[in-house]
XYZ file of C-alpha atoms in Angstrom:
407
model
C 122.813 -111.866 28.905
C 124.408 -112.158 25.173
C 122.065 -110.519 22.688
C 123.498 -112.085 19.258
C 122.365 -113.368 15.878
C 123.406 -116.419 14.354
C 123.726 -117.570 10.846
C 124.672 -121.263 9.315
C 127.836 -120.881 7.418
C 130.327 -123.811 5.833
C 133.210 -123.941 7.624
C 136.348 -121.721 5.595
C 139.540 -124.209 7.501
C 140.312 -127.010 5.347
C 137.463 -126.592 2.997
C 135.309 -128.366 5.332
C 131.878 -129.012 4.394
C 130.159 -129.074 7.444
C 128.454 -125.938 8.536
C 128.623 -124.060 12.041
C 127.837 -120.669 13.831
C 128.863 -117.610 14.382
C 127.298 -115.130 16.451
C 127.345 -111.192 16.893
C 126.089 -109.825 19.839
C 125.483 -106.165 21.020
C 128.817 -105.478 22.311
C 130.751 -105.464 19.208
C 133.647 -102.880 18.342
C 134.174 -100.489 16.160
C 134.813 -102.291 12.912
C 132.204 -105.048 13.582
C 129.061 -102.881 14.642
C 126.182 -104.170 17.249
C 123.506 -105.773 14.427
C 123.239 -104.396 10.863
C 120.764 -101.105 11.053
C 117.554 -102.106 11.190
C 116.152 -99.862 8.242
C 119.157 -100.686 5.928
C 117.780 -103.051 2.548
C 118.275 -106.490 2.368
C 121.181 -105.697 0.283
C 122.630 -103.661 2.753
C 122.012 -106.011 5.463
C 123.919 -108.823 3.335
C 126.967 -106.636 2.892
C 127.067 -106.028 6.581
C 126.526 -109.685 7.143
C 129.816 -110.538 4.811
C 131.896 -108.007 6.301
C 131.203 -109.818 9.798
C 132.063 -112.720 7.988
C 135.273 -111.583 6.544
C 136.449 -110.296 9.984
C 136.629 -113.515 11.187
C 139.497 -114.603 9.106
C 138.650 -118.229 8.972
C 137.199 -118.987 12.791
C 134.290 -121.252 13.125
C 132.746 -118.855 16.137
C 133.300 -115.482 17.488
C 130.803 -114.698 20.215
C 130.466 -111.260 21.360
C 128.879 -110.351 25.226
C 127.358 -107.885 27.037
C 126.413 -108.631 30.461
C 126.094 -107.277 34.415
C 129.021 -105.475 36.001
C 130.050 -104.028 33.000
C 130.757 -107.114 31.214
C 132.066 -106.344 27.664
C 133.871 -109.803 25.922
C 134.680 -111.315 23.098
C 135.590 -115.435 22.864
C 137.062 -116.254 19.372
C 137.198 -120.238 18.604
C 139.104 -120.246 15.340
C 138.892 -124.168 15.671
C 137.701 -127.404 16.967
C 139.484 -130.095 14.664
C 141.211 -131.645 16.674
C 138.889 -131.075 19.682
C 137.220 -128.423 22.121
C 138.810 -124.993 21.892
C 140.683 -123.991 24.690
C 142.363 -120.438 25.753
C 143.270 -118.064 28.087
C 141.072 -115.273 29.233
C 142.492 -111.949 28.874
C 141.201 -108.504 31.120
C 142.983 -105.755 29.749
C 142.169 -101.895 28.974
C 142.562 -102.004 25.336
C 143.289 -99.161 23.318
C 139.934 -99.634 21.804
C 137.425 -102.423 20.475
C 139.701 -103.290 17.192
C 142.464 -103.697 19.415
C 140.621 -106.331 21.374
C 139.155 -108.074 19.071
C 142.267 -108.192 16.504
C 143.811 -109.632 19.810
C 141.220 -112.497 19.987
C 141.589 -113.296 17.103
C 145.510 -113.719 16.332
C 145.818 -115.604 19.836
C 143.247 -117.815 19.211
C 144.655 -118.931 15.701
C 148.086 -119.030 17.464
C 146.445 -121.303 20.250
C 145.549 -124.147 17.367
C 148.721 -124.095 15.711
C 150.425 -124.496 19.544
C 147.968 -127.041 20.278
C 148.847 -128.663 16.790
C 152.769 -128.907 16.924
C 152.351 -129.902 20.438
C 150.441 -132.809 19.146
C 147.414 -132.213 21.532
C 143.804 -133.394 20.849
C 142.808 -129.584 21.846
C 141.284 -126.390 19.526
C 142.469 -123.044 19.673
C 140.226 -120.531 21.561
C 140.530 -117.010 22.919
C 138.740 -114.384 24.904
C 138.920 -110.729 25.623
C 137.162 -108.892 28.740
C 137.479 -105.308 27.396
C 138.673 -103.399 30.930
C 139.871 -99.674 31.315
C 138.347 -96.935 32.965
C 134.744 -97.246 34.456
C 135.152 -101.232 34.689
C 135.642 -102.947 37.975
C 136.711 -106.567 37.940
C 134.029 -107.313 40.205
C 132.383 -110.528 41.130
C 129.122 -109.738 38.738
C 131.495 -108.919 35.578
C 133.402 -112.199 35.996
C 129.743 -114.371 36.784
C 128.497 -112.578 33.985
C 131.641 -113.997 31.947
C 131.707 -117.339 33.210
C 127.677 -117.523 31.917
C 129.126 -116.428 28.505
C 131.544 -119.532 28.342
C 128.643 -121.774 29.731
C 125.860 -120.840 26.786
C 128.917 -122.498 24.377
C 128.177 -125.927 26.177
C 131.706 -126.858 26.271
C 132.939 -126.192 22.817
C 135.515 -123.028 24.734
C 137.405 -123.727 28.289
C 138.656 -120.563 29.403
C 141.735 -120.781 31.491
C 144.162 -117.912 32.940
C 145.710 -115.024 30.562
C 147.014 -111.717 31.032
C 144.737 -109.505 33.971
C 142.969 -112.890 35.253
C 143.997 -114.881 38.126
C 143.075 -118.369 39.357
C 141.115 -116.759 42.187
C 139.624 -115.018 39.418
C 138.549 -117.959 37.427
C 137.609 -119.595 40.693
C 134.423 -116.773 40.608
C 133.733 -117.712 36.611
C 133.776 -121.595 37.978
C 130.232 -120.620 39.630
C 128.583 -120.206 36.251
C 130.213 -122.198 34.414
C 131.978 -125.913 34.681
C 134.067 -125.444 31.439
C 136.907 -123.293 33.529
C 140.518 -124.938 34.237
C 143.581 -123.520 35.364
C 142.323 -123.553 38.967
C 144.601 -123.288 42.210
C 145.347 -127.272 42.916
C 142.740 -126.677 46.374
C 140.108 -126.215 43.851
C 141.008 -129.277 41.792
C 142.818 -127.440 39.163
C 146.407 -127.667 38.205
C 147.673 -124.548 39.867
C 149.252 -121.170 38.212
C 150.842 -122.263 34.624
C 153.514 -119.237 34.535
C 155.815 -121.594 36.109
C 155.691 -124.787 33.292
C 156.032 -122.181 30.686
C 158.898 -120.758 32.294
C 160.806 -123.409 32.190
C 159.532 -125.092 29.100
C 161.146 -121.380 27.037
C 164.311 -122.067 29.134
C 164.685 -125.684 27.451
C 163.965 -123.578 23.896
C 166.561 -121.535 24.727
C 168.984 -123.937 25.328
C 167.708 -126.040 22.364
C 168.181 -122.838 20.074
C 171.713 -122.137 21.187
C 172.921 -126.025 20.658
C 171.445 -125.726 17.349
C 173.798 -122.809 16.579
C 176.644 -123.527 18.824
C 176.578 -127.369 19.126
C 176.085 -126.466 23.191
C 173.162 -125.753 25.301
C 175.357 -124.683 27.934
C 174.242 -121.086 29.327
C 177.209 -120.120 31.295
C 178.259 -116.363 30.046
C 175.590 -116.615 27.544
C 174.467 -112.856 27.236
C 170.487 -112.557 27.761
C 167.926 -109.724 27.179
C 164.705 -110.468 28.558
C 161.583 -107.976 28.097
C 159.008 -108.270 31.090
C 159.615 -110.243 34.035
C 155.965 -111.009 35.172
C 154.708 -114.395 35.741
C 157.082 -115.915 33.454
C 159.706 -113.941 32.724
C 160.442 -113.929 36.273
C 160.262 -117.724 36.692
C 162.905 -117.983 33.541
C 164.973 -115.271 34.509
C 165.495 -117.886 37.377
C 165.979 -120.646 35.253
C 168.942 -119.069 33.150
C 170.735 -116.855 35.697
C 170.795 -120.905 37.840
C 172.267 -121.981 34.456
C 175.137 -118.956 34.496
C 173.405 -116.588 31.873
C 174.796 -112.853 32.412
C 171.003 -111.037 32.137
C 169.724 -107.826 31.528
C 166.135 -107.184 31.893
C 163.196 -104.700 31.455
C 159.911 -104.181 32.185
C 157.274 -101.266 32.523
C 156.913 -101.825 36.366
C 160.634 -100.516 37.444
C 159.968 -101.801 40.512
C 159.073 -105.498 39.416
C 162.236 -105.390 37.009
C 165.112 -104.616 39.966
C 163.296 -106.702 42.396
C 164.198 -109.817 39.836
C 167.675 -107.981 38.725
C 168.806 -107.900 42.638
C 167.338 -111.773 42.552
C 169.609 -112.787 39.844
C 172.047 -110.801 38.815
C 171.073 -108.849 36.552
C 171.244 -105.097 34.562
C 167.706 -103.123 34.024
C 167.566 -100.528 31.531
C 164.558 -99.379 29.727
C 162.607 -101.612 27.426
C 163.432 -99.402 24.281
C 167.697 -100.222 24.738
C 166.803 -103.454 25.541
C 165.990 -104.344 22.149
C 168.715 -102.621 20.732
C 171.119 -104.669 22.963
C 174.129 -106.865 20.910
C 173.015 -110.250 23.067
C 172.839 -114.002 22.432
C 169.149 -113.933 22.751
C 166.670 -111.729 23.123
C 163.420 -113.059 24.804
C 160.149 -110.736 25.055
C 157.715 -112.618 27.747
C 155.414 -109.084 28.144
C 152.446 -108.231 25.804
C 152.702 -109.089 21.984
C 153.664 -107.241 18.971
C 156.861 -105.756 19.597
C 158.959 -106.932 17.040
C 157.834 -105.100 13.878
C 159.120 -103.541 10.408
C 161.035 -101.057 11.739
C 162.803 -102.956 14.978
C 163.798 -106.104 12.776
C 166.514 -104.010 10.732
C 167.864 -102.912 14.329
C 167.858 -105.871 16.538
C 171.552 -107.059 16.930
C 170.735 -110.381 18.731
C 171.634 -113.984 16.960
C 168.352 -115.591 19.071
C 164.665 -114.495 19.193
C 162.978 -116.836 21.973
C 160.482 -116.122 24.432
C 156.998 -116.432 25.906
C 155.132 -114.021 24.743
C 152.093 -114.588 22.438
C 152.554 -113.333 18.872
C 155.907 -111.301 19.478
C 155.544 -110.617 15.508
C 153.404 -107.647 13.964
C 153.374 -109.803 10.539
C 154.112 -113.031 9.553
C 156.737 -111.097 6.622
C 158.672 -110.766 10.172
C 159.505 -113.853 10.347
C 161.099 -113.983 6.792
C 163.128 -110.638 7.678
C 164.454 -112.497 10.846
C 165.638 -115.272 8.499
C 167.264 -113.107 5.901
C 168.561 -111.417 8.836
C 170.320 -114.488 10.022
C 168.041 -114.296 13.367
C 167.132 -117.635 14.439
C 163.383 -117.542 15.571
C 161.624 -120.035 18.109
C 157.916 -119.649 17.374
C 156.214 -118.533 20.106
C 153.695 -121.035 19.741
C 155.913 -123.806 20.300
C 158.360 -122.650 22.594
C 155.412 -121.406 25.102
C 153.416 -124.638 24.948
C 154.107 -126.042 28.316
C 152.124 -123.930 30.375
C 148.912 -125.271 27.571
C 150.055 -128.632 28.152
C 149.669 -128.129 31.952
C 146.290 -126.869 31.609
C 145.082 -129.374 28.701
C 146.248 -132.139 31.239
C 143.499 -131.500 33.848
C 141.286 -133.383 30.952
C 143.078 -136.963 31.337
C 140.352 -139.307 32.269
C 142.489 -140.377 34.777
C 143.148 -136.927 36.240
C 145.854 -134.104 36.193
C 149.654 -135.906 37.164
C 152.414 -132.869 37.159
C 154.774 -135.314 36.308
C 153.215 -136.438 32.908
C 153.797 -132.721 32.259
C 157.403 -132.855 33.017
C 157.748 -135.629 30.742
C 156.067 -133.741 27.876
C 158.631 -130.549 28.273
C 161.659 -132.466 26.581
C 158.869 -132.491 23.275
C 159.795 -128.401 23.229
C 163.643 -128.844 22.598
C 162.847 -131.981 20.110
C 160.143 -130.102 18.396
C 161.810 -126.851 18.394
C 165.237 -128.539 16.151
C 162.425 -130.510 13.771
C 161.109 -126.914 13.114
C 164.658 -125.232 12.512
C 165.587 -128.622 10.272
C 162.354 -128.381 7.874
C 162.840 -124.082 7.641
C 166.595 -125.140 7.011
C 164.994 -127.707 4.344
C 162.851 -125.947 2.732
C 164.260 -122.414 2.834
C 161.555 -121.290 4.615
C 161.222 -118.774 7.989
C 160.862 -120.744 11.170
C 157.581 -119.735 11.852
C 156.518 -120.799 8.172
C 157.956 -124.290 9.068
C 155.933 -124.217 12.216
C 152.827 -123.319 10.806
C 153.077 -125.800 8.090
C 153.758 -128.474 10.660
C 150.744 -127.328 12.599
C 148.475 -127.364 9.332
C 149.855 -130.754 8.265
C 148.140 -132.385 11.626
C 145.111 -130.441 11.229
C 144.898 -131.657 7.544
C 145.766 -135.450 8.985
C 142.531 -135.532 11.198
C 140.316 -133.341 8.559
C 139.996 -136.745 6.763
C 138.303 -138.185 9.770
C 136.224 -135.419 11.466
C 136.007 -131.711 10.650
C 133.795 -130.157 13.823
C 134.178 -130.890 17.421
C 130.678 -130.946 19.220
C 130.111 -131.150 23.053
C 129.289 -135.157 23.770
C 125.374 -134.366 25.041
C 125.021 -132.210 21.253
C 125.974 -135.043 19.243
């Protein structure tokens, strides 16, 4: 199924000096072409080859797919430090293949610096089914995927994302036993939209008390961008906690169903980030908060559950000059990963141990805000240096997580 060529590189992260794979199969996009040409010199061949290489920005693996059913994927593990990569699965109709693959590969770095600050022994993973027009989600596309994850013998679990569902992965679980996020009938831990919901509702609160000395919510003024799986959920959380909301999303039906729900004003998503609120929380699709809307915003809080909300990281500097306090997504989010990373316990998943573990958001959330504060850096910058700081702690005593049968 996966046509690909591998080559043994030394590992970029940390200056490791242990080597590992990366493979390029048939299916790749635009910018990273299906095999160098085969009547191109060895020199020409070796310039493809370091292009590939320079594409992948520092990930141990990216794995490209082609398969039955139309299958078309990419699965980017930018690391196994701290142990095997885990991410959501994403089935979207992308602009086109750059689009996917840049989206691979910024969610998967996110999804090791989240795993990092959240102080789990987890690597950060990612995968892309490239959908649109002509591409069924069909049994035999999703088999075809869950074979993909299989040939990495563990070193990826794939879990929900964007366009997947758990009956979804419940079809990849055929061909593959490295699949979690299942309903709790299959053994799985159930739907994770709701743990992140509420784990960004205790970041919002812990990002108001940090500016205001109170976490209280009542007549806080809210903006919240996409009320899907869990913007919906937290919409609940804060309008229970006496937030006045206004929402938005690009299904106007979805968006006054959860207005009539709780309370709340829909306008489009273009005013809505223009709105002079408390906090503005974007919990659709990433990338909305760029060069342009930063100078514009008029909100005191950004904090939501979307995955990269920034274009840049220079963003995150412009919030701070801006006075805008930022949660990183990649902490704030981290509860609905925790969920999922607890179906590994040895002694099985326990929805209360989760529970337990949301209070770390809030707690890690005002040590971020406190070192940035410190160190006159943007949030994110403090976050990301927190992350790296734990990677660099276990560098010293293994650099590259192998599957326990492949060691």
């Amino acid at each position: 199924m996966c046509c690909g060529t591998s080559w043994t590189r030394r590992c970029s992260h940390l200056d490791c000096s242990r080597p590992n794979k990366f493979s390029a199969g048939r299916a790749g996009g635009s910018r990273l072409k299906a095999g160098p040409p085969a009547r191109l010199s060895l020199d020409g061949i070796l310039g493809w080859v370091m292009s590939v290489f320079k594409e992948m920005d520092g990930h141990e693996q990216v794995l490209f797919s082609s398969g039955p059913g139309g299958l078309r994927c990419v699965i980017a593990i930018h690391s196994t430090l701290l142990g095997p990569a885990l991410g959501g699965v994403r089935y979207l109709p992308y602009r086109d293949d750059d689009q996917a693959i840049d989206d691979a590969l910024r969610l998967s770095r996110a999804m090791t610096y989240k795993a990092a600050c959240a102080g789990l022994d987890i690597g950060g993973g990612k995968a892309v089914i490239f959908g649109g027009a002509g591409v069924e989600k069909s049994e035999t596309l999703l088999r075809a995927f869950g074979q993909a994850v299989e040939s990495l013998s563990g070193r990826f679990i794939a879990a929900c994302d964007m366009g997947i569902t758990t009956a979804d992965l419940r079809v990849m679980r055929k061909e593959s036993q490295w699949i979690r996020g299942l309903d709790v009938e299959e053994g799985g831990s159930g739907e994770s939209g709701a743990m992140t919901a509420y784990g960004v509702s205790l970041g919002i609160r812990a990002c108001l008390k940090y500016l205001d000395g109170s976490d209280s919510l009542e007549g806080r003024l809210i903006a919240i961008d996409g009320v899907g799986k869990v913007g919906a959920r937290l919409a609940a959380h804060l309008a229970d906690g006496g937030a006045r909301l206004t929402v938005a999303d690009i299904d106007q039906e979805k968006a006054e169903r959860v207005a009539e729900a709780c309370g709340a004003e829909v306008v489009s998503r273009e005013k809505l980030y223009l709105l002079n609120v408390d906090v503005l929380s974007p919990n659709a699709i990433g990338n909305v908060i760029d060069a342009d809307l930063v100078e514009n915003l008029r909100c005191r809080i950004v904090a939501g559950g979307a995955n990269n909300q920034l274009t840049a990281p220079v963003i995150a500097d412009r919030l701070a000059a801006r006075g805008i306090l930022y949660a990183p997504d990649f902490v704030i989010n981290a509860l609905g990963l925790i969920q999922v990373v607890d179906e590994l316990h040895p002694a099985g998943h326990d929805m209360n141990r989760v529970r337990q573990r949301a209070e770390m958001i809030p707690e890690r959330l005002v040590e971020i805000f406190t070192r940035a504060n410190n160190l006159n850096i943007s949030t994110a910058g403090a976050a990301t240096s927190m992350a790296r700081d734990r990677l660099a702690a276990v560098w010293r005593v293994r650099s590259f997580w192998l599957p326990p049968q492949c060691k």
